[in-house]
Tab-separated table of C-alpha atoms in Angstrom:
chain	number	residue	atom	x	y	z
A	1	MET	CA	0.043	0.022	-0.007
A	2	SER	CA	2.818	2.359	0.895
A	3	LEU	CA	4.463	1.511	-2.463
A	4	VAL	CA	1.223	2.468	-4.323
A	5	ARG	CA	1.098	5.803	-2.401
A	6	SER	CA	4.709	6.541	-3.273
A	7	ILE	CA	4.108	5.898	-6.979
A	8	ILE	CA	0.951	8.130	-6.912
A	9	TRP	CA	2.825	10.969	-5.179
A	10	LYS	CA	5.698	10.789	-7.638
A	11	ASN	CA	3.407	10.901	-10.586
A	12	LEU	CA	1.595	13.861	-9.077
A	13	LEU	CA	4.847	15.618	-8.407
A	14	ILE	CA	6.103	15.086	-12.033
A	15	GLN	CA	2.837	16.308	-13.450
A	16	PHE	CA	2.851	19.361	-11.118
A	17	SER	CA	6.400	20.152	-12.222
A	18	ILE	CA	5.523	19.819	-15.927
A	19	ILE	CA	2.453	22.047	-15.551
A	20	THR	CA	4.620	24.654	-13.655
A	21	ILE	CA	7.353	24.699	-16.362
A	22	VAL	CA	4.704	24.966	-19.035
A	23	LEU	CA	2.940	27.880	-17.325
A	24	LEU	CA	6.261	29.648	-16.712
A	25	VAL	CA	7.363	29.201	-20.349
A	26	SER	CA	3.941	30.200	-21.583
A	27	GLY	CA	4.148	33.310	-19.394
A	28	GLU	CA	7.436	34.267	-20.980
A	29	ILE	CA	6.078	33.621	-24.487
A	30	CYS	CA	3.071	35.806	-23.892
A	31	GLN	CA	5.285	38.578	-22.791
A	32	ALA	CA	7.617	38.306	-25.834
A	33	GLN	CA	6.689	40.367	-28.975
A	34	ASP	CA	7.573	39.853	-32.513
A	35	ALA	CA	9.709	42.606	-33.753
A	36	SER	CA	7.501	42.982	-36.877
A	37	SER	CA	4.586	43.924	-34.529
A	38	ARG	CA	6.591	46.859	-33.088
A	39	PRO	CA	4.577	50.019	-33.854
A	40	TYR	CA	6.514	52.705	-35.988
A	41	ASN	CA	6.313	54.801	-38.959
A	42	THR	CA	8.084	53.352	-41.985
A	43	PHE	CA	9.349	56.811	-43.048
A	44	ASN	CA	9.152	60.304	-41.505
A	45	LEU	CA	7.818	62.564	-44.251
A	46	ARG	CA	9.273	65.614	-42.586
A	47	ASN	CA	12.633	64.365	-43.851
A	48	LEU	CA	11.631	65.405	-47.323
A	49	ARG	CA	12.720	68.967	-47.814
A	50	PHE	CA	13.192	70.792	-51.105
A	51	GLY	CA	13.707	74.297	-52.390
A	52	PHE	CA	13.958	75.882	-55.798
A	53	PRO	CA	16.222	78.900	-55.547
A	54	SER	CA	17.327	81.026	-58.516
A	55	LEU	CA	20.692	79.913	-59.729
A	56	SER	CA	21.989	83.028	-61.589
A	57	ALA	CA	22.524	86.468	-60.090
A	58	ARG	CA	20.466	88.562	-62.449
A	59	PRO	CA	17.110	86.752	-61.920
A	60	ALA	CA	18.056	86.141	-58.145
A	61	ALA	CA	18.501	89.870	-57.599
A	62	MET	CA	14.969	90.452	-59.065
A	63	GLY	CA	13.262	87.999	-56.776
A	64	GLY	CA	13.591	85.155	-59.358
A	65	ALA	CA	10.981	86.776	-61.564
A	66	ALA	CA	12.334	85.647	-64.968
A	67	ILE	CA	9.626	83.606	-66.808
A	68	ALA	CA	9.049	86.534	-69.147
A	69	PHE	CA	12.261	88.437	-68.465
A	70	SER	CA	14.518	85.641	-69.487
A	71	ASP	CA	17.049	87.016	-72.115
A	72	ASP	CA	19.933	85.356	-70.277
A	73	PRO	CA	21.654	81.935	-70.755
A	74	ALA	CA	20.509	81.035	-67.334
A	75	ALA	CA	16.990	81.302	-68.713
A	76	ILE	CA	17.434	77.647	-69.837
A	77	THR	CA	16.306	76.465	-66.352
A	78	ILE	CA	13.601	79.188	-65.965
A	79	ASN	CA	11.896	79.416	-69.279
A	80	PRO	CA	13.836	77.803	-72.223
A	81	ALA	CA	12.072	80.066	-74.715
A	82	GLY	CA	13.953	83.100	-73.412
A	83	ILE	CA	17.211	81.914	-74.987
A	84	GLY	CA	15.573	82.581	-78.374
A	85	LEU	CA	16.312	86.304	-77.724
A	86	PHE	CA	20.074	85.696	-77.975
A	87	ALA	CA	21.577	86.693	-81.303
A	88	ARG	CA	25.122	85.489	-80.487
A	89	PRO	CA	26.671	82.491	-78.746
A	90	ALA	CA	27.199	83.062	-74.929
A	91	VAL	CA	28.275	81.255	-71.782
A	92	THR	CA	27.506	81.920	-68.097
A	93	LEU	CA	28.503	80.553	-64.736
A	94	SER	CA	27.276	81.260	-61.186
A	95	THR	CA	28.723	80.755	-57.731
A	96	ARG	CA	26.694	80.906	-54.582
A	97	PHE	CA	27.306	81.183	-50.861
A	98	SER	CA	24.356	80.048	-48.839
A	99	GLN	CA	23.663	80.038	-45.065
A	100	ASN	CA	20.343	78.521	-44.081
A	101	THR	CA	18.978	78.173	-40.621
A	102	PHE	CA	16.301	75.526	-39.971
A	103	SER	CA	14.554	74.139	-36.938
A	104	GLU	CA	12.649	71.180	-35.717
A	105	PRO	CA	10.285	71.264	-32.742
A	106	SER	CA	11.159	69.595	-29.372
A	107	ILE	CA	8.300	69.256	-26.943
A	108	ASP	CA	8.368	69.037	-23.121
A	109	CYS	CA	5.868	67.443	-20.737
A	110	ASN	CA	4.024	70.758	-20.416
A	111	ASN	CA	3.518	70.741	-24.073
A	112	ASN	CA	5.801	73.679	-24.592
A	113	VAL	CA	7.515	73.726	-27.903
A	114	THR	CA	11.208	74.629	-28.329
A	115	HIS	CA	12.533	74.792	-31.813
A	116	ILE	CA	15.990	73.371	-32.078
A	117	LYS	CA	18.014	75.371	-34.719
A	118	ASP	CA	20.955	74.450	-36.827
A	119	GLN	CA	22.814	76.104	-39.715
A	120	ASP	CA	23.909	74.867	-43.055
A	121	ARG	CA	26.560	76.731	-44.860
A	122	PHE	CA	28.232	76.030	-48.211
A	123	LEU	CA	29.953	77.666	-51.247
A	124	ASP	CA	29.500	76.008	-54.609
A	125	LEU	CA	29.496	76.471	-58.353
A	126	VAL	CA	25.770	76.137	-58.932
A	127	HIS	CA	25.231	76.892	-62.596
A	128	ILE	CA	27.173	76.740	-65.816
A	129	SER	CA	25.577	76.983	-69.400
A	130	ALA	CA	26.389	77.783	-72.910
A	131	VAL	CA	24.183	78.923	-75.831
A	132	VAL	CA	24.939	78.679	-79.613
A	133	THR	CA	22.946	79.973	-82.533
A	134	PHE	CA	21.957	78.532	-85.898
A	135	LYS	CA	19.563	80.527	-88.102
A	136	SER	CA	16.369	80.827	-86.089
A	137	PHE	CA	17.312	78.154	-83.674
A	138	ARG	CA	19.166	78.306	-80.334
A	139	PHE	CA	20.902	75.358	-78.764
A	140	ALA	CA	22.133	75.222	-75.206
A	141	THR	CA	23.564	72.919	-72.599
A	142	PHE	CA	23.823	73.314	-68.770
A	143	ARG	CA	24.653	71.814	-65.460
A	144	GLU	CA	23.365	73.169	-62.125
A	145	ASN	CA	23.219	72.273	-58.520
A	146	THR	CA	19.476	72.848	-58.224
A	147	PHE	CA	19.195	71.988	-54.513
A	148	ASP	CA	21.721	71.214	-51.803
A	149	GLY	CA	20.520	70.766	-48.189
A	150	ARG	CA	22.299	69.522	-45.125
A	151	PHE	CA	20.338	69.079	-41.990
A	152	SER	CA	21.322	67.700	-38.466
A	153	PHE	CA	19.065	67.905	-35.461
A	154	THR	CA	17.739	66.175	-32.315
A	155	ALA	CA	14.001	66.371	-31.726
A	156	LEU	CA	12.662	65.331	-28.246
A	157	ARG	CA	9.228	63.950	-27.652
A	158	PRO	CA	7.304	63.322	-24.436
A	159	LEU	CA	5.951	59.856	-23.579
A	160	VAL	CA	2.535	60.580	-21.957
A	161	VAL	CA	1.582	57.698	-19.540
A	162	ASP	CA	-2.114	56.780	-19.107
A	163	PRO	CA	-2.329	54.242	-16.168
A	164	ASN	CA	-5.386	52.664	-17.847
A	165	LEU	CA	-3.331	51.527	-20.903
A	166	SER	CA	-0.596	48.914	-21.347
A	167	ALA	CA	2.891	49.798	-22.106
A	168	GLU	CA	2.575	48.919	-25.735
A	169	ALA	CA	-0.496	51.051	-26.091
A	170	ILE	CA	1.278	53.986	-24.573
A	171	ILE	CA	4.106	53.611	-27.167
A	172	ARG	CA	1.530	53.379	-29.938
A	173	GLN	CA	0.055	56.740	-28.807
A	174	SER	CA	3.381	58.561	-28.572
A	175	PHE	CA	5.982	59.895	-30.965
A	176	ALA	CA	9.619	58.870	-30.752
A	177	SER	CA	12.374	61.291	-30.061
A	178	ARG	CA	14.872	61.268	-32.889
A	179	GLN	CA	18.353	62.173	-33.953
A	180	THR	CA	18.547	62.922	-37.702
A	181	THR	CA	21.340	63.606	-40.093
A	182	LEU	CA	20.195	64.270	-43.657
A	183	ARG	CA	21.693	65.386	-46.928
A	184	THR	CA	19.623	65.981	-50.006
A	185	GLN	CA	21.154	67.088	-53.358
A	186	VAL	CA	19.458	67.475	-56.799
A	187	VAL	CA	21.751	68.129	-59.682
A	188	ASP	CA	20.432	68.811	-63.263
A	189	ASN	CA	22.243	68.197	-66.465
A	190	GLY	CA	20.570	68.879	-69.762
A	191	GLY	CA	20.046	70.549	-73.025
A	192	SER	CA	17.638	73.080	-74.493
A	193	ILE	CA	16.416	74.234	-77.830
A	194	ALA	CA	14.571	77.329	-78.702
A	195	TRP	CA	12.862	78.350	-81.894
A	196	ARG	CA	12.669	82.010	-82.793
A	197	PHE	CA	9.600	81.801	-84.927
A	198	SER	CA	9.235	85.595	-85.222
A	199	SER	CA	10.257	88.752	-83.273
A	200	LYS	CA	7.048	88.267	-81.257
A	201	PHE	CA	7.007	84.478	-80.639
A	202	ASN	CA	9.644	82.154	-79.221
A	203	LEU	CA	9.102	78.516	-78.248
A	204	GLY	CA	11.548	76.435	-76.157
A	205	ALA	CA	12.028	73.051	-74.497
A	206	THR	CA	14.494	71.487	-72.184
A	207	ILE	CA	15.346	67.850	-71.325
A	208	ARG	CA	16.850	67.286	-67.936
A	209	LEU	CA	18.831	64.289	-66.684
A	210	THR	CA	18.568	64.604	-62.875
A	211	ARG	CA	20.727	63.089	-60.251
A	212	PHE	CA	18.982	62.722	-56.972
A	213	GLU	CA	21.150	61.982	-53.918
A	214	TYR	CA	19.576	61.184	-50.568
A	215	ASN	CA	21.509	60.171	-47.460
A	216	LEU	CA	19.629	59.742	-44.118
A	217	SER	CA	20.599	58.323	-40.780
A	218	GLU	CA	17.847	58.466	-38.181
A	219	SER	CA	17.659	56.932	-34.769
A	220	ARG	CA	14.377	56.896	-32.796
A	221	TYR	CA	14.099	56.522	-29.064
A	222	PHE	CA	11.515	55.499	-26.542
A	223	GLU	CA	12.039	55.235	-22.739
A	224	ASN	CA	12.339	51.606	-21.736
A	225	GLU	CA	10.890	52.124	-18.238
A	226	ILE	CA	7.423	53.713	-17.937
A	227	PRO	CA	6.590	55.188	-14.540
A	228	THR	CA	3.582	53.912	-12.731
A	229	GLY	CA	1.391	55.727	-10.272
A	230	GLY	CA	-1.966	57.518	-9.931
A	231	GLY	CA	-3.141	59.682	-12.762
A	232	HIS	CA	-1.333	60.749	-15.994
A	233	THR	CA	2.363	61.200	-15.931
A	234	CYS	CA	4.989	62.149	-18.445
A	235	VAL	CA	8.612	61.369	-19.263
A	236	ILE	CA	10.856	62.660	-22.058
A	237	SER	CA	12.232	60.003	-24.264
A	238	THR	CA	15.968	60.720	-24.216
A	239	PRO	CA	18.559	59.600	-26.828
A	240	GLU	CA	20.427	56.954	-24.953
A	241	ALA	CA	21.716	53.485	-26.014
A	242	ASP	CA	19.228	51.655	-23.777
A	243	ASN	CA	16.343	53.653	-25.384
A	244	LEU	CA	17.119	53.017	-29.004
A	245	TYR	CA	13.936	51.901	-30.594
A	246	LEU	CA	14.614	51.998	-34.389
A	247	LEU	CA	17.548	52.865	-36.712
A	248	GLN	CA	16.795	53.841	-40.371
A	249	THR	CA	19.367	54.488	-43.073
A	250	ILE	CA	19.018	55.510	-46.671
A	251	ASN	CA	21.970	56.003	-49.018
A	252	GLU	CA	20.545	56.380	-52.450
A	253	LYS	CA	21.663	57.970	-55.678
A	254	GLU	CA	19.395	57.682	-58.606
A	255	TRP	CA	18.875	59.231	-62.062
A	256	GLY	CA	15.709	60.362	-63.671
A	257	VAL	CA	14.455	62.289	-66.678
A	258	GLY	CA	12.407	65.434	-66.788
A	259	PHE	CA	11.559	68.188	-69.187
A	260	SER	CA	10.309	71.733	-69.447
A	261	GLY	CA	8.448	73.558	-72.058
A	262	GLY	CA	8.175	77.316	-72.392
A	263	VAL	CA	6.573	80.056	-74.615
A	264	LEU	CA	7.739	83.752	-74.743
A	265	ILE	CA	5.314	86.190	-76.507
A	266	ARG	CA	5.671	89.878	-77.170
A	267	PRO	CA	2.054	91.039	-77.792
A	268	PHE	CA	3.112	94.717	-77.714
A	269	ASP	CA	6.462	96.457	-78.415
A	270	ARG	CA	7.577	96.494	-74.747
A	271	LEU	CA	5.400	93.938	-73.049
A	272	PHE	CA	6.446	90.263	-72.848
A	273	VAL	CA	4.382	87.366	-71.627
A	274	GLY	CA	5.987	83.902	-70.618
A	275	LEU	CA	4.463	80.604	-69.946
A	276	VAL	CA	6.351	77.563	-68.648
A	277	TYR	CA	5.696	74.002	-67.387
A	278	ASN	CA	8.208	71.879	-65.597
A	279	LYS	CA	7.841	68.029	-65.312
A	280	ARG	CA	10.206	66.547	-62.716
A	281	PRO	CA	11.135	62.908	-62.251
A	282	SER	CA	10.327	60.391	-59.546
A	283	PHE	CA	12.562	58.203	-57.587
A	284	THR	CA	12.387	55.194	-55.315
A	285	LEU	CA	14.439	55.336	-52.027
A	286	GLN	CA	15.577	51.984	-50.765
A	287	SER	CA	15.630	52.130	-46.940
A	288	ARG	CA	17.276	49.837	-44.380
A	289	THR	CA	15.378	49.708	-41.109
A	290	LEU	CA	16.982	47.948	-38.096
A	291	LEU	CA	14.817	47.121	-35.118
A	292	PRO	CA	17.274	46.605	-32.340
A	293	GLN	CA	16.720	44.606	-29.272
A	294	TYR	CA	14.384	46.587	-27.050
A	295	SER	CA	12.476	46.086	-23.831
A	296	VAL	CA	9.894	48.285	-22.187
A	297	GLN	CA	8.759	47.785	-18.622
A	298	MET	CA	5.806	49.188	-16.783
A	299	GLY	CA	5.556	47.912	-13.241
A	300	ASP	CA	6.453	44.174	-13.117
A	301	ASP	CA	5.513	43.399	-16.757
A	302	PRO	CA	8.447	43.706	-19.118
A	303	ILE	CA	7.715	43.425	-22.897
A	304	PRO	CA	10.830	42.369	-24.901
A	305	PHE	CA	11.231	42.885	-28.592
A	306	PRO	CA	13.917	40.878	-30.325
A	307	GLN	CA	16.342	42.354	-32.824
A	308	GLN	CA	15.126	42.180	-36.438
A	309	GLU	CA	15.809	43.854	-39.751
A	310	ASP	CA	12.619	45.007	-41.428
A	311	SER	CA	12.406	45.068	-45.108
A	312	SER	CA	8.785	46.302	-45.398
A	313	ALA	CA	9.879	49.959	-45.529
A	314	ARG	CA	11.880	49.507	-48.771
A	315	GLY	CA	10.673	51.135	-51.986
A	316	ILE	CA	9.664	54.664	-50.618
A	317	ARG	CA	8.520	56.624	-53.666
A	318	VAL	CA	9.461	60.267	-53.902
A	319	SER	CA	8.454	62.767	-56.676
A	320	ILE	CA	10.201	66.138	-57.089
A	321	PRO	CA	7.305	68.549	-57.380
A	322	ASP	CA	6.184	69.717	-60.891
A	323	SER	CA	5.363	73.373	-61.376
A	324	TYR	CA	3.746	75.685	-63.860
A	325	GLY	CA	3.445	79.433	-64.191
A	326	PHE	CA	3.247	82.508	-66.208
A	327	GLY	CA	5.188	85.817	-66.102
A	328	LEU	CA	4.835	89.365	-67.299
A	329	ALA	CA	7.719	91.735	-68.075
A	330	TYR	CA	7.732	95.389	-69.174
A	331	ARG	CA	10.757	97.157	-70.580
A	332	SER	CA	10.427	100.975	-70.587
A	333	LYS	CA	12.340	103.455	-72.827
A	334	VAL	CA	14.238	104.925	-69.907
A	335	GLY	CA	15.992	101.754	-68.820
A	336	LEU	CA	13.449	100.606	-66.192
A	337	ASN	CA	12.449	96.857	-66.394
A	338	ILE	CA	9.669	95.431	-64.378
A	339	SER	CA	8.947	91.577	-63.951
A	340	PHE	CA	6.304	89.531	-62.262
A	341	ASP	CA	5.858	85.806	-61.993
A	342	LEU	CA	3.100	83.587	-60.561
A	343	THR	CA	3.928	79.919	-60.114
A	344	ARG	CA	2.080	76.923	-58.906
A	345	VAL	CA	4.332	74.315	-57.304
A	346	LEU	CA	2.718	70.919	-56.720
A	347	TYR	CA	4.351	70.145	-53.341
A	348	SER	CA	1.716	67.475	-52.641
A	349	GLN	CA	3.449	65.180	-55.188
A	350	LEU	CA	6.270	64.738	-52.651
A	351	ILE	CA	4.042	62.421	-50.698
A	352	ALA	CA	1.384	61.522	-53.275
A	353	ALA	CA	3.123	58.277	-54.080
A	354	SER	CA	1.989	56.975	-50.680
A	355	ASP	CA	-1.397	56.374	-52.291
A	356	ARG	CA	0.017	53.114	-53.597
A	357	ILE	CA	0.792	51.983	-50.068
A	358	ARG	CA	-1.958	50.721	-47.793
A	359	GLY	CA	-2.222	50.193	-44.061
A	360	SER	CA	0.403	50.804	-41.568
A	361	ASN	CA	3.175	51.039	-44.193
A	362	ASP	CA	1.767	54.348	-45.493
A	363	PRO	CA	4.185	56.957	-44.284
A	364	ARG	CA	1.292	59.523	-44.159
A	365	ASN	CA	-0.312	57.586	-41.389
A	366	LEU	CA	1.086	57.858	-37.875
A	367	VAL	CA	1.472	54.830	-35.595
A	368	GLN	CA	-1.691	55.709	-33.713
A	369	ASP	CA	-3.741	54.288	-36.633
A	370	ASP	CA	-2.353	50.888	-35.999
A	371	PHE	CA	-4.076	50.685	-32.591
A	372	PRO	CA	-7.813	50.104	-33.076
A	373	ASP	CA	-8.897	50.967	-29.529
A	374	THR	CA	-7.650	54.569	-29.612
A	375	ASN	CA	-10.357	55.527	-32.190
A	376	ILE	CA	-8.098	58.580	-33.259
A	377	ASP	CA	-8.752	58.400	-36.939
A	378	PRO	CA	-12.003	56.467	-37.569
A	379	GLU	CA	-12.291	57.684	-41.144
A	380	GLY	CA	-8.776	56.419	-42.099
A	381	ALA	CA	-7.662	59.692	-43.552
A	382	PRO	CA	-3.958	60.426	-43.784
A	383	ASP	CA	-2.538	62.125	-40.670
A	384	ILE	CA	0.234	63.813	-42.674
A	385	THR	CA	-0.368	66.110	-45.631
A	386	LEU	CA	1.295	68.688	-47.912
A	387	ASP	CA	-0.421	71.346	-49.904
A	388	ASP	CA	0.257	72.708	-53.418
A	389	GLN	CA	1.314	76.335	-53.133
A	390	PHE	CA	1.378	79.480	-55.173
A	391	GLN	CA	4.729	81.365	-55.361
A	392	TYR	CA	4.819	85.055	-56.097
A	393	ARG	CA	7.965	86.699	-57.517
A	394	ALA	CA	8.498	90.339	-58.543
A	395	GLY	CA	11.504	92.442	-59.527
A	396	LEU	CA	12.734	95.899	-60.772
A	397	GLU	CA	15.784	96.570	-62.760
A	398	TYR	CA	17.027	100.153	-63.545
A	399	ILE	CA	20.062	100.549	-65.797
A	400	VAL	CA	22.200	103.576	-64.811
A	401	LYS	CA	24.432	104.884	-67.455
A	402	LEU	CA	27.610	106.799	-66.622
A	403	PHE	CA	30.557	108.274	-68.390
A	404	TRP	CA	28.693	109.527	-71.412
A	405	ASP	CA	26.728	106.256	-71.836
A	406	LYS	CA	29.898	104.159	-72.148
A	407	GLN	CA	29.275	102.405	-68.739
A	408	ARG	CA	26.090	100.719	-67.658
A	409	PHE	CA	25.217	99.650	-64.123
A	410	PRO	CA	21.991	97.607	-63.763
A	411	LEU	CA	20.530	98.144	-60.194
A	412	ARG	CA	17.985	95.365	-59.238
A	413	ILE	CA	15.642	94.705	-56.314
A	414	GLY	CA	13.001	92.000	-55.839
A	415	TYR	CA	10.853	90.002	-53.508
A	416	TYR	CA	9.377	86.444	-53.425
A	417	ASN	CA	7.477	84.301	-50.930
A	418	ASP	CA	8.808	80.833	-49.804
A	419	PRO	CA	5.647	78.828	-49.011
A	420	PRO	CA	5.532	75.773	-46.581
A	421	GLN	CA	7.305	72.860	-48.107
A	422	VAL	CA	7.491	70.277	-45.185
A	423	ALA	CA	4.749	67.669	-44.475
A	424	PHE	CA	2.525	68.626	-41.461
A	425	SER	CA	-0.541	67.367	-39.563
A	426	ARG	CA	-3.881	69.114	-39.782
A	427	ASP	CA	-5.168	67.488	-36.652
A	428	LEU	CA	-6.364	69.778	-33.957
A	429	LYS	CA	-4.900	67.685	-31.159
A	430	ALA	CA	-1.899	69.461	-29.700
A	431	ARG	CA	0.405	66.447	-29.703
A	432	PHE	CA	-0.242	66.026	-33.422
A	433	ARG	CA	-0.020	69.662	-34.288
A	434	ASP	CA	3.134	70.339	-32.231
A	435	ALA	CA	5.041	67.245	-33.357
A	436	PHE	CA	4.230	67.870	-37.025
A	437	PRO	CA	3.697	71.613	-37.301
A	438	ARG	CA	2.940	73.546	-40.463
A	439	GLU	CA	5.721	75.891	-41.431
A	440	ASN	CA	5.154	79.580	-41.805
A	441	THR	CA	5.556	81.339	-45.213
A	442	ARG	CA	9.008	82.994	-45.467
A	443	HIS	CA	9.373	86.325	-47.219
A	444	HIS	CA	12.618	87.004	-49.090
A	445	PHE	CA	13.969	90.314	-50.203
A	446	THR	CA	16.592	90.549	-52.862
A	447	ALA	CA	18.899	93.121	-54.364
A	448	GLY	CA	21.846	93.180	-56.714
A	449	LEU	CA	24.131	95.093	-58.975
A	450	GLY	CA	25.421	94.486	-62.452
A	451	LEU	CA	28.302	95.836	-64.524
A	452	PHE	CA	28.777	95.795	-68.271
A	453	ILE	CA	32.538	95.648	-68.504
A	454	ASN	CA	32.414	95.796	-72.254
A	455	ASP	CA	30.063	94.748	-75.085
A	456	GLN	CA	30.931	91.098	-74.491
A	457	LEU	CA	31.305	90.666	-70.709
A	458	ARG	CA	28.818	91.381	-67.937
A	459	VAL	CA	29.129	90.435	-64.344
A	460	ASP	CA	26.213	90.387	-61.773
A	461	SER	CA	25.902	90.037	-58.035
A	462	ALA	CA	22.920	89.322	-55.844
A	463	VAL	CA	21.898	89.069	-52.198
A	464	ASP	CA	18.817	87.274	-50.874
A	465	ILE	CA	17.750	87.798	-47.279
A	466	SER	CA	14.953	86.237	-45.262
A	467	SER	CA	14.347	85.484	-41.621
A	468	ASN	CA	16.229	82.167	-41.806
A	469	SER	CA	18.656	82.497	-44.760
A	470	LEU	CA	21.325	84.541	-46.395
A	471	VAL	CA	22.432	83.952	-49.957
A	472	ILE	CA	25.203	85.790	-51.843
A	473	MET	CA	25.604	85.015	-55.536
A	474	GLY	CA	27.947	86.103	-58.314
A	475	SER	CA	27.488	85.433	-61.993
A	476	SER	CA	29.278	86.197	-65.346
A	477	VAL	CA	28.037	86.235	-68.880
A	478	TYR	CA	30.359	86.328	-71.828
A	479	THR	CA	28.808	86.920	-75.338
A	480	PHE	CA	30.927	86.059	-78.347
């Protein structure tokens, strides 16, 4: 009888041990999370930043208003029909010094926004072109550094803790702090042809071979220990090794083809009207996203995420915005020239390619949409947007004649607006609006001086000043 009891107790002990081990293992398995289920944005659309500055000193000094005032070799990239006004071959080159200040918001636990500023300075040869003539046709070739931007910043974000939610849900409802280093460069190489149909009508076209270079290194951070206690609390996600949540890198250099078409009409003796359309290429950015080993703990419940490389973020489509516009220019008898441009820039094309991506991989959708219980966006509309914008440019040129009309000094002034070009959130909630704010329109004031050294050589200078930038440019034009 004692032997039977002993066998029974041993069997019970073995079964109890097996059940205990299974429960413990099951508990660990329930806590573990697949790295692919980690909530995050595939790409931060605020890392797409472009600008379209004037790349020759004469139009730059006049606010860039040169669609109808384009009798310059640099007109190739503004309105190719303008080179039809050239009667002799010519070459031009331009150099630019640029200092730009940019900012990205950091937010504290009181929802106060601090804009972290950094400066980008560089000196570069930005434009070189040549024009030759043949009967009623003009042929040109050019190379220009259309856009060159270097950005480096750290943006801090708060982790707002709701005691009624799990640690994973809290992360899903928060934005990560990030450290970003970004270089974007657009270089255009191309050729143009203009047909001088008559003294009152010129037609031009440009083919561009565009090199798009995009280098991004971004680290995102979340606190790995969430405080517990009564009521809502907050902690700032700091950039520390233990808090590294995601690492994304993009090193891409692609080529694309675009074109421009332009018309220059002179309906009256001194009035010019210009029309232009610019079609820009699209590119695919291949990203590498590393999800490092990460663990978040709230109370006694740790949630570990194993390390994994995610390939679902590859193939981010980017389109350089198209634009179209018209210009008016008036040339008076007393040497006063007036120019005005109105251009529509289709900035929404920067992120429009996201229409092809559905669900959580759409970079226009924030991580909050992945969590059904929050009911933040029941209609499923994109959280991030970017609007098409009108750009206004205006300029004056007055040619001063000295030394018995042997020397000419063109004096130039101008203005243009620089509309918002960075993706933002329309949501009225403060944490959306503050983390993804809409930029303000920047106002630029320009001025410059030219000098006709002789009948063949002209040199020009320009300065462009705004609240966050300073550009100094020099150009020379030699006519054979």
